[in-house]
Coordinates of C-alpha atoms in Angstrom, one line a residue:
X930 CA 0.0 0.0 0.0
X931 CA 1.5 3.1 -1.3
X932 CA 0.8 5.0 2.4
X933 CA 3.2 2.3 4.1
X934 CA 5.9 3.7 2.0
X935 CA 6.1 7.6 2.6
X936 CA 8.7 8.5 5.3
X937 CA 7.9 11.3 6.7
X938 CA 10.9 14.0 7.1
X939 CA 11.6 15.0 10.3
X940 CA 12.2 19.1 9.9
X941 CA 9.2 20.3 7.4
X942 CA 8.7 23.8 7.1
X943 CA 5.1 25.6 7.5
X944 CA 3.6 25.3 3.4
X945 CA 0.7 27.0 2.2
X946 CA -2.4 25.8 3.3
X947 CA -3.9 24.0 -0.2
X948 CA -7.5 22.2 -0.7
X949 CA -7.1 18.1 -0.1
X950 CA -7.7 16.4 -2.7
X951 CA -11.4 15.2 -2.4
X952 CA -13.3 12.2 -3.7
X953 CA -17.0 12.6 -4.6
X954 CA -18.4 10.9 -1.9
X955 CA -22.2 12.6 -3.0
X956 CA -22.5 10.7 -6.2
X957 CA -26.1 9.5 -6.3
X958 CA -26.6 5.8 -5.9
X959 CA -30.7 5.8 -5.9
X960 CA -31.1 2.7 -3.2
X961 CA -34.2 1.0 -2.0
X962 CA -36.2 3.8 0.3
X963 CA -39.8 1.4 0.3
X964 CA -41.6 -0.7 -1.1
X965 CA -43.3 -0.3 -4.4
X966 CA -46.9 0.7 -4.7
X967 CA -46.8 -0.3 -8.4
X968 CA -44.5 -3.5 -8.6
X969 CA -46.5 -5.2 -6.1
X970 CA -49.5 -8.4 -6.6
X971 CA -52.8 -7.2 -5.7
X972 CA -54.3 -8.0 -2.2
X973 CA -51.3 -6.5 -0.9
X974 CA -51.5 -3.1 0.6
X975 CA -48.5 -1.1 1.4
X976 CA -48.5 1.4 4.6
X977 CA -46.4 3.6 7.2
X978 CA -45.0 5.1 3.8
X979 CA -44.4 2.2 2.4
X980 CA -42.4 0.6 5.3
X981 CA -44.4 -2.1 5.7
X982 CA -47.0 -4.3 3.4
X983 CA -49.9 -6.8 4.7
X984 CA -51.4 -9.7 2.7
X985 CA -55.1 -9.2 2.7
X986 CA -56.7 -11.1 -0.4
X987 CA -56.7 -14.6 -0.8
X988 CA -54.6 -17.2 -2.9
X989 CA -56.4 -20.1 -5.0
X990 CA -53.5 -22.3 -5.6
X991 CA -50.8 -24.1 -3.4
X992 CA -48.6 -22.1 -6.0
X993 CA -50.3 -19.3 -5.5
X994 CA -48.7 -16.2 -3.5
X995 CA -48.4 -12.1 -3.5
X996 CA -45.1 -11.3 -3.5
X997 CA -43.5 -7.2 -3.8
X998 CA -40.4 -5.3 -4.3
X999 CA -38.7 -2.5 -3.6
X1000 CA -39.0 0.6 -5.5
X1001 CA -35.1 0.8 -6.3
X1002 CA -32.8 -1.8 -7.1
X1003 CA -30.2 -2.8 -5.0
X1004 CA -26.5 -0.7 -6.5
X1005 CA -23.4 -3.1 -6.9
X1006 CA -21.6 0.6 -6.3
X1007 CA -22.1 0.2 -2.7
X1008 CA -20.2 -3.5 -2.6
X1009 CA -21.9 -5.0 -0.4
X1010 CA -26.0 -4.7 0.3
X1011 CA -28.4 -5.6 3.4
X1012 CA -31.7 -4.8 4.2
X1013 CA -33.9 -6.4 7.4
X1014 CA -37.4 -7.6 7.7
X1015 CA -39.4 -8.3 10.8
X1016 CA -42.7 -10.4 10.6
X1017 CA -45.2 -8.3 12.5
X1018 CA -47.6 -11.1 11.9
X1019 CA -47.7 -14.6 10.0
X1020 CA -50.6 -16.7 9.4
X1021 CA -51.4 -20.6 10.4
X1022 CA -49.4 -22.3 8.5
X1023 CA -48.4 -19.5 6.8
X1024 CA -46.0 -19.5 3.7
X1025 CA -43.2 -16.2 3.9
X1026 CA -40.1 -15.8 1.3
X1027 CA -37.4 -12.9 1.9
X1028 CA -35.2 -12.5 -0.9
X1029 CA -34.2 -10.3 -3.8
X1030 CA -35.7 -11.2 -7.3
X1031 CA -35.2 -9.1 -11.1
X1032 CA -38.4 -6.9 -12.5
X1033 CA -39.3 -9.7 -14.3
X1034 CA -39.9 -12.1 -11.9
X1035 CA -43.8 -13.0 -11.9
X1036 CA -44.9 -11.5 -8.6
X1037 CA -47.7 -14.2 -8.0
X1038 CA -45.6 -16.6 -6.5
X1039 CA -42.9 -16.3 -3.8
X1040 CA -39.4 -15.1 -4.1
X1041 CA -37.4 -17.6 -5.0
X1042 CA -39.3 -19.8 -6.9
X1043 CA -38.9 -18.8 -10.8
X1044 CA -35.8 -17.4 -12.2
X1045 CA -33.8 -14.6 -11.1
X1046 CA -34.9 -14.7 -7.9
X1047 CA -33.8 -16.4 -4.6
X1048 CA -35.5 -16.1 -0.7
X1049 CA -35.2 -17.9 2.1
X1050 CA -38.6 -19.5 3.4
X1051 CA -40.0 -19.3 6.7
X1052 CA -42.0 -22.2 6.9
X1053 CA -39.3 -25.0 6.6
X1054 CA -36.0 -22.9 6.6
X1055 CA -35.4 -23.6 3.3
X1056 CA -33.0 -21.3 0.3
X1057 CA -34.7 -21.1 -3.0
X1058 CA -32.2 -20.2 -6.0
X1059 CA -34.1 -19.5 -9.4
X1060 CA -36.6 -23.0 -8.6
X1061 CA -39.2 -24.6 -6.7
X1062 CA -37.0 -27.1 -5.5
X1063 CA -35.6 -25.7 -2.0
X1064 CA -32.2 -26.7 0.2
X1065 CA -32.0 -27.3 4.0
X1066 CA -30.5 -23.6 5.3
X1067 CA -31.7 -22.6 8.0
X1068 CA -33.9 -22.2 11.1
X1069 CA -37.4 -22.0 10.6
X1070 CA -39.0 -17.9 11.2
X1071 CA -42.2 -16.7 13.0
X1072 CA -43.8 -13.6 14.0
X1073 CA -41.8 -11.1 15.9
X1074 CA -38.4 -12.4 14.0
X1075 CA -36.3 -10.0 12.0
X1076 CA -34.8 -11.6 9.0
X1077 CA -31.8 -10.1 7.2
X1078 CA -30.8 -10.2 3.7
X1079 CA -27.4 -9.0 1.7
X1080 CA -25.5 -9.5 -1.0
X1081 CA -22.0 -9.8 -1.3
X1082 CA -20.9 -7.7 -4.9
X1083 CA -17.4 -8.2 -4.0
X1084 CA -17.5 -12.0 -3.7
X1085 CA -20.8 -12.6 -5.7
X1086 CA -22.5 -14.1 -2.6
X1087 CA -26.3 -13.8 -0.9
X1088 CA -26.6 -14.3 3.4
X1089 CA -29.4 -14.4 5.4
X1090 CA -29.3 -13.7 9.5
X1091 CA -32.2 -14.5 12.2
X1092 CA -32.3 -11.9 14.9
X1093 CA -28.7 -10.7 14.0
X1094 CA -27.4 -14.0 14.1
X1095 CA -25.5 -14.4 10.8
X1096 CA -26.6 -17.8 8.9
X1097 CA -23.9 -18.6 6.8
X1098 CA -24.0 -17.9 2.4
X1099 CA -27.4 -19.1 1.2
X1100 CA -26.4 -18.6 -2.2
X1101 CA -23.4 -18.1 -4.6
X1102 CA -22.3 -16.8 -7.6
X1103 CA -25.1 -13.9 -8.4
X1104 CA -24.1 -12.0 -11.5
X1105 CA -27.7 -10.8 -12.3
X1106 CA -28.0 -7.1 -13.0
X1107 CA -30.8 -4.8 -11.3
X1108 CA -31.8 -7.1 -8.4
X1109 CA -34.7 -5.5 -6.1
X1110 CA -35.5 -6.7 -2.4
X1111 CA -38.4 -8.3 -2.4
X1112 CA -40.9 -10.3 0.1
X1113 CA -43.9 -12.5 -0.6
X1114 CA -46.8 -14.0 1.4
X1115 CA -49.7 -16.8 1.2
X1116 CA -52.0 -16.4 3.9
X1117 CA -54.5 -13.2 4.6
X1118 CA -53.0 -10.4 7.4
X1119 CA -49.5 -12.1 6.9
X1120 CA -47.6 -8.3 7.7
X1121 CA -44.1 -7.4 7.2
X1122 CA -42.4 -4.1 8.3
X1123 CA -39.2 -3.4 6.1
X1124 CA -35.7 -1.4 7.2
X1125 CA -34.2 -0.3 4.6
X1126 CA -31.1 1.5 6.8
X1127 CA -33.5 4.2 8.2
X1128 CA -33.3 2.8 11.8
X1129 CA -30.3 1.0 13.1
X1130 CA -29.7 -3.2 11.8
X1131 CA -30.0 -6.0 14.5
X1132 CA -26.9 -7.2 12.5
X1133 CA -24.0 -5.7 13.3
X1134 CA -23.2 -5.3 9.3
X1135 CA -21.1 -2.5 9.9
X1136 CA -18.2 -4.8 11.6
X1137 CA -19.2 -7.0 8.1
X1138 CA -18.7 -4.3 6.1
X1139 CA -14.8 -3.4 7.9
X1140 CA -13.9 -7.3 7.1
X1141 CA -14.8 -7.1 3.5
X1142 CA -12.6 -3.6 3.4
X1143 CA -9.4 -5.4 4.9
X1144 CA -9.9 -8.5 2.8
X1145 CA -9.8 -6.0 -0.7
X1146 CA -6.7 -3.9 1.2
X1147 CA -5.1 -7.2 1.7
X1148 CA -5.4 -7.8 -2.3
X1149 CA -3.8 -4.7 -3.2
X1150 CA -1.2 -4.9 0.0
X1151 CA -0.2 -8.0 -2.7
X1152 CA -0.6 -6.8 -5.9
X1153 CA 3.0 -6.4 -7.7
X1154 CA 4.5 -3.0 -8.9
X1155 CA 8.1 -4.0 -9.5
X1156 CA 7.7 -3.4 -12.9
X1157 CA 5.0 -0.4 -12.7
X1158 CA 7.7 2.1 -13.7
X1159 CA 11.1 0.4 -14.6
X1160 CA 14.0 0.6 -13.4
X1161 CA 12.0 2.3 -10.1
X1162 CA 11.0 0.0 -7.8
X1163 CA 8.2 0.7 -5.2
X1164 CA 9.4 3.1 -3.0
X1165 CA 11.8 5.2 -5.5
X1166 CA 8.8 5.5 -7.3
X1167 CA 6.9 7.3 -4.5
X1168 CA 9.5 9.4 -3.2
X1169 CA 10.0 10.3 -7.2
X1170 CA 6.1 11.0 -7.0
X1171 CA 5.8 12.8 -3.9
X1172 CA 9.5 15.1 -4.8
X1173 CA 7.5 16.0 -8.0
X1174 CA 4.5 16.7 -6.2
X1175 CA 6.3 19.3 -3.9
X1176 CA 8.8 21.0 -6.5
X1177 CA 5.5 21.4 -8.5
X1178 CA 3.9 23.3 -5.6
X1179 CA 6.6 25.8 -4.8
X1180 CA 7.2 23.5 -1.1
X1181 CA 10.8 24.7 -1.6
X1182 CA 11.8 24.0 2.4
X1183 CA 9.5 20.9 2.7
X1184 CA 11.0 19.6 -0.8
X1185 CA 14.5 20.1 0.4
X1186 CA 14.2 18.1 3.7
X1187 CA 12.9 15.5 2.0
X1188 CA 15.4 15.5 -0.3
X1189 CA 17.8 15.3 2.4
X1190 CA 16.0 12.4 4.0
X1191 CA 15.8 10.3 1.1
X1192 CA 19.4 11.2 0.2
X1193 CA 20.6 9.7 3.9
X1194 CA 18.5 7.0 4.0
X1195 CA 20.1 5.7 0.3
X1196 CA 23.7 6.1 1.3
X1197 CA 23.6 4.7 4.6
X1198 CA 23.5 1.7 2.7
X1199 CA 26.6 2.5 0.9
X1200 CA 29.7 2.3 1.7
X1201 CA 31.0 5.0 0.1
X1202 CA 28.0 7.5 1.1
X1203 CA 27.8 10.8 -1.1
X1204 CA 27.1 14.7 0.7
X1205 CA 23.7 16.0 -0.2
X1206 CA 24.0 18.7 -2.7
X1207 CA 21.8 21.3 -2.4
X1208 CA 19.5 22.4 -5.3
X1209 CA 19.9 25.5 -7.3
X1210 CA 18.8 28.6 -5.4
X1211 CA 17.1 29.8 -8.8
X1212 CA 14.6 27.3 -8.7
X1213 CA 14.4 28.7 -4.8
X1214 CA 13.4 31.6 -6.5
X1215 CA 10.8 30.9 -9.0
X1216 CA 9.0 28.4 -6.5
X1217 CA 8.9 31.3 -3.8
X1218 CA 7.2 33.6 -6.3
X1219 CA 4.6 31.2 -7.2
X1220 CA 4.1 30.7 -4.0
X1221 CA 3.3 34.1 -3.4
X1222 CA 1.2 34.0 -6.6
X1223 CA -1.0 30.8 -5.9
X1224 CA -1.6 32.1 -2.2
X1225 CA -3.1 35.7 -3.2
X1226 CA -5.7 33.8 -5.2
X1227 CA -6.2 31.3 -2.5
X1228 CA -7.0 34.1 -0.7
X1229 CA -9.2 35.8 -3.1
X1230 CA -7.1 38.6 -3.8
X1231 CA -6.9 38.3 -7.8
X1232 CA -5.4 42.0 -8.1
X1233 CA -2.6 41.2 -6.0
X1234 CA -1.9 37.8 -8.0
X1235 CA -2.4 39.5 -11.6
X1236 CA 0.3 42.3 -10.0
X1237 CA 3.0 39.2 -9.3
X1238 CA 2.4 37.4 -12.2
X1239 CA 3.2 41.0 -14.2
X1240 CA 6.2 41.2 -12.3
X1241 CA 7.9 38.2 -12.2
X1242 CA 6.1 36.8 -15.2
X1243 CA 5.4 39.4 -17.3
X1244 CA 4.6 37.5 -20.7
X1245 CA 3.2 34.3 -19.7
X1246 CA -0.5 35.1 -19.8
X1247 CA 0.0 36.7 -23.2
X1248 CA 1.1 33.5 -24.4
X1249 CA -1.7 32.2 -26.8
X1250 CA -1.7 28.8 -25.1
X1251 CA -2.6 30.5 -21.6
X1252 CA -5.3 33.1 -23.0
X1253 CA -8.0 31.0 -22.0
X1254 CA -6.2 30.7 -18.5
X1255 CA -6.2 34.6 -18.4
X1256 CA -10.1 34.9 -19.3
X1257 CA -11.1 32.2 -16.1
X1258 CA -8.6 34.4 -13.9
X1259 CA -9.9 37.8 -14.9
X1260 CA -13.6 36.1 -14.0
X1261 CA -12.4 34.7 -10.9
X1262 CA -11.8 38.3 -9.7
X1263 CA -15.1 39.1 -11.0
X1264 CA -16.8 36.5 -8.4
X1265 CA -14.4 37.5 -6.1
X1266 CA -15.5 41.5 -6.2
X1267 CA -19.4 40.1 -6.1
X1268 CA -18.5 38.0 -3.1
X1269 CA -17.2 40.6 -1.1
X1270 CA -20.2 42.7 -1.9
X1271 CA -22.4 39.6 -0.5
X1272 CA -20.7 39.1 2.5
X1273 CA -21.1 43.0 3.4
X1274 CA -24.4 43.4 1.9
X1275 CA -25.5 40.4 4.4
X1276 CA -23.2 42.1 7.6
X1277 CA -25.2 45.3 7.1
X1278 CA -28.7 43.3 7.5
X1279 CA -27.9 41.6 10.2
X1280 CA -26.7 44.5 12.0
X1281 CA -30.0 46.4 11.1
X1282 CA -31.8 43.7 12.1
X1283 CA -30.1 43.4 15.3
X1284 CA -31.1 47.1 15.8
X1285 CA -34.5 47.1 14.7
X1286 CA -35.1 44.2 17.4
X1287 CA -32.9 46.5 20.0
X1288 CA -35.3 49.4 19.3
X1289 CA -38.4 47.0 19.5
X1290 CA -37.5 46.5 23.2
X1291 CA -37.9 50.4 24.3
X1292 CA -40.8 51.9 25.4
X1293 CA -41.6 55.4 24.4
X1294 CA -39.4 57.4 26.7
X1295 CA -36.6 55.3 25.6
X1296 CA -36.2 53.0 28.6
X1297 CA -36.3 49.2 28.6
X1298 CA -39.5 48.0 29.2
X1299 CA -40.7 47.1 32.9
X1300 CA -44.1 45.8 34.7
X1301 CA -45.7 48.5 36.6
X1302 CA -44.5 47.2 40.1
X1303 CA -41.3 47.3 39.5
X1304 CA -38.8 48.0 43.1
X1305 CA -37.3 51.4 43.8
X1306 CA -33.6 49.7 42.7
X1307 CA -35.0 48.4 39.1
X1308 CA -36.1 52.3 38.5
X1309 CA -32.9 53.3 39.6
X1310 CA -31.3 50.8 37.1
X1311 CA -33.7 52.1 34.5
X1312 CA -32.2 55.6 34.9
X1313 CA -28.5 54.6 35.4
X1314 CA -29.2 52.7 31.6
X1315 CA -30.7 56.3 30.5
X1316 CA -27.5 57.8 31.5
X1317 CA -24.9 55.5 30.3
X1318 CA -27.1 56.4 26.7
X1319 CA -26.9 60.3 27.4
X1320 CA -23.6 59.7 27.6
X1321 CA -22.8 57.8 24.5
X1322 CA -25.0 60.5 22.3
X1323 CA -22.9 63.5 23.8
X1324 CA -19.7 61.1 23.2
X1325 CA -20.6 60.9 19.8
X1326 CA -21.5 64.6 19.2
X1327 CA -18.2 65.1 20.7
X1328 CA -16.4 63.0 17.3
X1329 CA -18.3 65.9 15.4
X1330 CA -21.5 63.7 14.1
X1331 CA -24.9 65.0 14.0
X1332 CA -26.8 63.6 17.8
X1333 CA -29.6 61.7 17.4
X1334 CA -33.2 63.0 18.4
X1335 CA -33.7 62.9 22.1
X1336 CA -35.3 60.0 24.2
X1337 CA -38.8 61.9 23.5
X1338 CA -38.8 61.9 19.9
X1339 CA -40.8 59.0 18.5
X1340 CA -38.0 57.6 16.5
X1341 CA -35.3 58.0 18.8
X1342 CA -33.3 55.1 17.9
X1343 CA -33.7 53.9 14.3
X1344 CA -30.4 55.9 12.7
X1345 CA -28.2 55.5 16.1
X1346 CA -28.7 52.1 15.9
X1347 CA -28.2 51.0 12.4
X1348 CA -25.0 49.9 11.0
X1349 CA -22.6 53.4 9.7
X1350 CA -23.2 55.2 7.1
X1351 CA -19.7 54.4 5.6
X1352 CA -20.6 50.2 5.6
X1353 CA -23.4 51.0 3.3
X1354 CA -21.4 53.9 1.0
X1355 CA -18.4 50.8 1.0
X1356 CA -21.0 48.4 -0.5
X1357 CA -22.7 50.7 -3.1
X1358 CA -18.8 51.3 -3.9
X1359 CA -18.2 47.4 -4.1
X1360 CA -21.5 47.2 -6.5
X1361 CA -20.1 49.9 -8.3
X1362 CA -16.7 48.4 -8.8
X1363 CA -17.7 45.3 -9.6
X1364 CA -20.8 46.3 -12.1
X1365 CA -18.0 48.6 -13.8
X1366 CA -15.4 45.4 -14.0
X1367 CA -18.6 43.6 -15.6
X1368 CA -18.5 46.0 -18.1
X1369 CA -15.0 45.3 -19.1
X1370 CA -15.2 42.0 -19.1
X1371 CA -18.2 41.8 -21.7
X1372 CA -16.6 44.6 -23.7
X1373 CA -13.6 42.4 -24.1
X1374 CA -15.0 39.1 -24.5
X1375 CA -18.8 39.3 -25.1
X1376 CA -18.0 38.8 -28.8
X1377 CA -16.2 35.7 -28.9
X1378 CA -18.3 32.9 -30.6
X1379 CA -16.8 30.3 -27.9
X1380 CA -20.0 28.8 -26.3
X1381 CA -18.3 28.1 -23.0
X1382 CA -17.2 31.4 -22.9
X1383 CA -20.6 32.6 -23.3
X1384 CA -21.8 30.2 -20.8
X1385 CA -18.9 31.2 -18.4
X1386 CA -20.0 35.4 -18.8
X1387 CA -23.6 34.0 -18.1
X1388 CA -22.8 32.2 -15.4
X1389 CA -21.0 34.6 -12.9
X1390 CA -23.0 37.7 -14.6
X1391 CA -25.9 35.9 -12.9
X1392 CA -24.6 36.1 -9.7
X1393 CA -26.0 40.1 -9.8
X1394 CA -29.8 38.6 -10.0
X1395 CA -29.8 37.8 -6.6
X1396 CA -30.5 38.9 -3.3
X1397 CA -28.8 36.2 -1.9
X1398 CA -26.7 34.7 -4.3
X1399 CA -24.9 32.0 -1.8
X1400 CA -27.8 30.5 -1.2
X1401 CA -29.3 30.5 -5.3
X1402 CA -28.5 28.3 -8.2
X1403 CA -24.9 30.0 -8.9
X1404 CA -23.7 30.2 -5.1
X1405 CA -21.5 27.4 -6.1
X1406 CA -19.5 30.1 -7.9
X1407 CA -18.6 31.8 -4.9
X1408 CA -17.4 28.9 -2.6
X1409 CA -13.6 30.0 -2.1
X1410 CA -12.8 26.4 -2.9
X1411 CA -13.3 27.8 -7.0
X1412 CA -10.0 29.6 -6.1
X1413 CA -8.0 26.2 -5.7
X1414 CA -8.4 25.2 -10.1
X1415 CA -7.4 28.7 -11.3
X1416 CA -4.5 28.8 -8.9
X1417 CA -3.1 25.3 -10.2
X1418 CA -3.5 26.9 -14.1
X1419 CA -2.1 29.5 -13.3
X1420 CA 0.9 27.8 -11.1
X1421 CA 0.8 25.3 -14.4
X1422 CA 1.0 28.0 -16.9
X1423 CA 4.0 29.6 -14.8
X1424 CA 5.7 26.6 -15.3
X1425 CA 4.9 25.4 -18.9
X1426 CA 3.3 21.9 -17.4
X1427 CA 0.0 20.6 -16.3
X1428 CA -1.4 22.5 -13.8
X1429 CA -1.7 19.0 -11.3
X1430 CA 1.5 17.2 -10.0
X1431 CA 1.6 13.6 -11.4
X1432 CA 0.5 12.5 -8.0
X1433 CA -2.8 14.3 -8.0
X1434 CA -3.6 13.3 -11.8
X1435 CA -2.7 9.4 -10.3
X1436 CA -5.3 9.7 -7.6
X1437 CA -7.6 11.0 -9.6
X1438 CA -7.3 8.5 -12.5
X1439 CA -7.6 6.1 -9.6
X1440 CA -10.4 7.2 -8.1
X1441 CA -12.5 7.5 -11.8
X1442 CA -11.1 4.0 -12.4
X1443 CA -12.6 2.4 -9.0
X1444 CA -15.9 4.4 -9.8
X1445 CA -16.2 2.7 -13.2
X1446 CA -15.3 -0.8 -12.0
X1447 CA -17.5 -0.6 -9.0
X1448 CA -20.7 0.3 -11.5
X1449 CA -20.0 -2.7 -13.6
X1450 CA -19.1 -5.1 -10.9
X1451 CA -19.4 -4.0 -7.5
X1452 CA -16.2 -5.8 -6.8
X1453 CA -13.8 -4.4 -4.0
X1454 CA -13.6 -1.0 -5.8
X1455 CA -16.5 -0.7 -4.3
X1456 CA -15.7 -1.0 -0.7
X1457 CA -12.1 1.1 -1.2
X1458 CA -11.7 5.3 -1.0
X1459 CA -8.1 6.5 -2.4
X1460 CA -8.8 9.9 0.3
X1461 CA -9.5 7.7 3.5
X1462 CA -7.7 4.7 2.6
X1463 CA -4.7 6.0 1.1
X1464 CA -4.4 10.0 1.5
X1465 CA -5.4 10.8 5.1
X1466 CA -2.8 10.2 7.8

């Protein structure tokens, strides 16, 4: 595992603060929420939002059953799949299958019977796998037993548990695409409730879940990478990676001490060990300036990154291979003007807010107000407070600003109380500034016939339709973690390479490659994260 590899330098130097690398751990997996009110047999009725179902018609046949699933199949992404049913009520004799069938599967006859579907049966503890003919599995179920069902992706597997005791694998080798969880029953007021993972399991399938992780992280502890990138082997490879990684990224002390460490560790198995030689202070100085580049637009001053990059790189945005580079820049500072405008604009509301309710609490004459049979002290109180406020209007008459209206006027307190004049003249300003940079952004590129360039105008133009734009359709053009792209283009473009290290572009080819795999298969890619398995400490 690549983590058991890094050795971690002993003197590091503070770097600048950068965005981890994130996997999207929100992609939508739709998974079974309740059952089905239209894949269902009639006589069935579904209830307590579709949490549990009850048998209430009648069957003809011996054959004969109503059987339902889920509304949602279950995902092989997830790697490994349980749900838990507990029998509120079983008939006389009563008939039960719990199982997982396809959305062909005839639903007048129990899970398990007809192909592409298998259930375990209540009745006589038997496993039915795509037929009518049923093997010896396991204990028999009644009323007030909670059955449990998963499915192995990983290992291709199906289990069943009684009361959270685990029952062994029912069934093997499951390569059927689209399976839904499904129950079926024979006799009338037979009721099932269903958990789909709303509530906690009986089964501890979490501690399941752990053991099918350190069984894939035990493949991959054994998977071979002497010949990954020859001559390298394992860990000259890394420390090539992670060298890369912080040369690309300006680390200039943190690349250096590592360095060094590697550089010791190698020749203390020499016996002619060589002195560390210490890198060329040029490329000191280039990585310290785009430092200082990268971490003015981290920190959302654009102005102060365009005046670096002018300085120290006068030409590079001119370059017609970085003009596009330039255009998402000059927008950035465009979002970042209309940011700063938000964040003030919602400062001076709560602050008159916080007034108005201040001024709410006063009675006419100005005081707080009081019931009628208030003590001699609490008056005295009252008029201490009146003083303390006399005071504060002839303090700020004193600084040469007009005094508010006196404690009899009606409207004493509105304008003493409301954020400064200034705070509101500093946000018209910021509107001002950033409606004029608007301007000059569509003068400049409102005529090019790219569409994403069009669409990229649109986009942070829109921001100025709303009152509050962080919480609209475009406030994900404001989160400061937009800063963290343009600032690797721009640190990329600086250097006349990608904008990612080779280690980022390796985790993230990673990660899309265990999201594709899982998909198909639901194998272990599935059940392994590159950020919590590999990249957290």
């Amino acid at each position: 595992m690549l983590s058991q590899h890094i050795h971690r330098p002993g003197p590091v130097q503070d770097v600048i603060e950068r965005m981890p690398y994130m996997r999207d751990e929100e992609k939508s997996h739709p998974l079974p929420s309740r059952w089905s009110d239209d894949d269902r047999m009639s006589g069935l009725e579904v209830l307590a939002e579709g949490t549990e179902v009850r048998f209430t018609g009648v069957t003809k046949t011996s054959d004969e059953a109503a059987s339902v699933r889920s509304d949602q199949p279950m995902p092989k992404e997830v790697g490994l799949y349980y749900f838990e049913v507990t029998i509120l009520s079983r008939g006389k004799d009563g008939l039960i299958g719990i199982g997982f069938s396809g959305r062909k599967v005839n639903l007048n006859r129990l899970p398990g019977w007809e192909a592409e579907s298998w259930a375990y049966h209540g009745d006589d503890g038997y496993s039915f796998a795509c037929t009518a003919s049923g093997k010896a599995y396991g204990p028999r179920f009644s009323s007030q037993d909670t059955i449990g069902c998963g499915v192995n992706f990983r290992t291709g597997n199906a289990f069943f548990t009684k009361n959270g005791v685990y029952l062994g694998v029912a069934f093997s080798g499951i390569k059927a695409e689209r399976l839904h969880p499904s129950v079926g029953m024979k006799k009338p007021n037979e009721h099932l409730r269903v958990n789909f993972g709303r509530s906690p399991f009986v089964f501890d399938i979490d501690r399941m879940m752990e053991q099918e992780r350190q069984a894939s992280m035990s493949e991959i502890e054994k998977a071979d990478m002497s010949q990954l990138h020859p001559p390298d082997d394992e860990k000259a490879l890394i420390h090539n990676l992670i060298g890369q990684y912080l040369a690309h990224e300006g680390y200039v002390e943190t690349a250096k001490s590592f360095a060094k460490d590697v550089h010791e560790q190698q020749q203390s198995l020499v016996h002619n060990p060589q002195p560390f030689q210490i890198p060329d202070s040029e490329d000191d100085i280039h990585a310290f300036n785009r430092q200082k580049i990268r971490k003015s637009i981290l920190d959302g001053d654009i102005d102060k990154a365009l005046k670096y990059i002018n300085t120290f790189y006068p030409h590079v945005l001119e370059e017609e291979r970085n003009r596009d580079i330039h255009f998402r820049l000059k927008c950035r500072k465009f979002i970042e003007m209309m940011r700063r405008y938000t964040e003030l604009s919602a400062a001076n509301s709560a602050s008159m807010a916080a007034a108005r309710s201040s001024v709410d609490s006063l009675d006419g004459n100005g005081h707080a107000q009081k019931d009628v049979d208030d003590t001699v002290d609490d008056q005295e109180e009252v008029e201490d407070t009146q003083m303390e406020l006399d005071d504060q209007i002839h303090r700020e008459a004193s600084k040469g600003l007009e005094p508010p209206p006196t404690a009899d006027d009606v409207d004493m307190d509105a304008s003493q109380e409301l954020p400064p004049k200034a705070s509101f003249m500093k946000q018209k300003e910021l509107l001002e500034q950033a409606l004029a940079y608007g301007q000059e952004l569509q003068s400049a590129f409102g005529n090019d016939p790219r569409p994403q360039i069009k669409k990229q105008l649109s986009d942070i133009f829109a921001i100025m339709a709303y009152s509050n734009p962080s919480e609209s359709v475009v406030g994900g053009l404001l989160d400061p973690r937009g800063r963290v792209q343009i600032a690797e283009e721009i640190n990329g473009a600086i250097l006349g390479k990608p904008p990612s290290a080779a280690i980022e572009k390796l985790c993230a080819q990673t990660e899309a490659l265990l999201d594709e795999t899982a998909a198909k298969t639901g194998g272990a890619s599935a059940l392994i994260s590159v950020r919590k398995d590999f990249l957290q400490p």
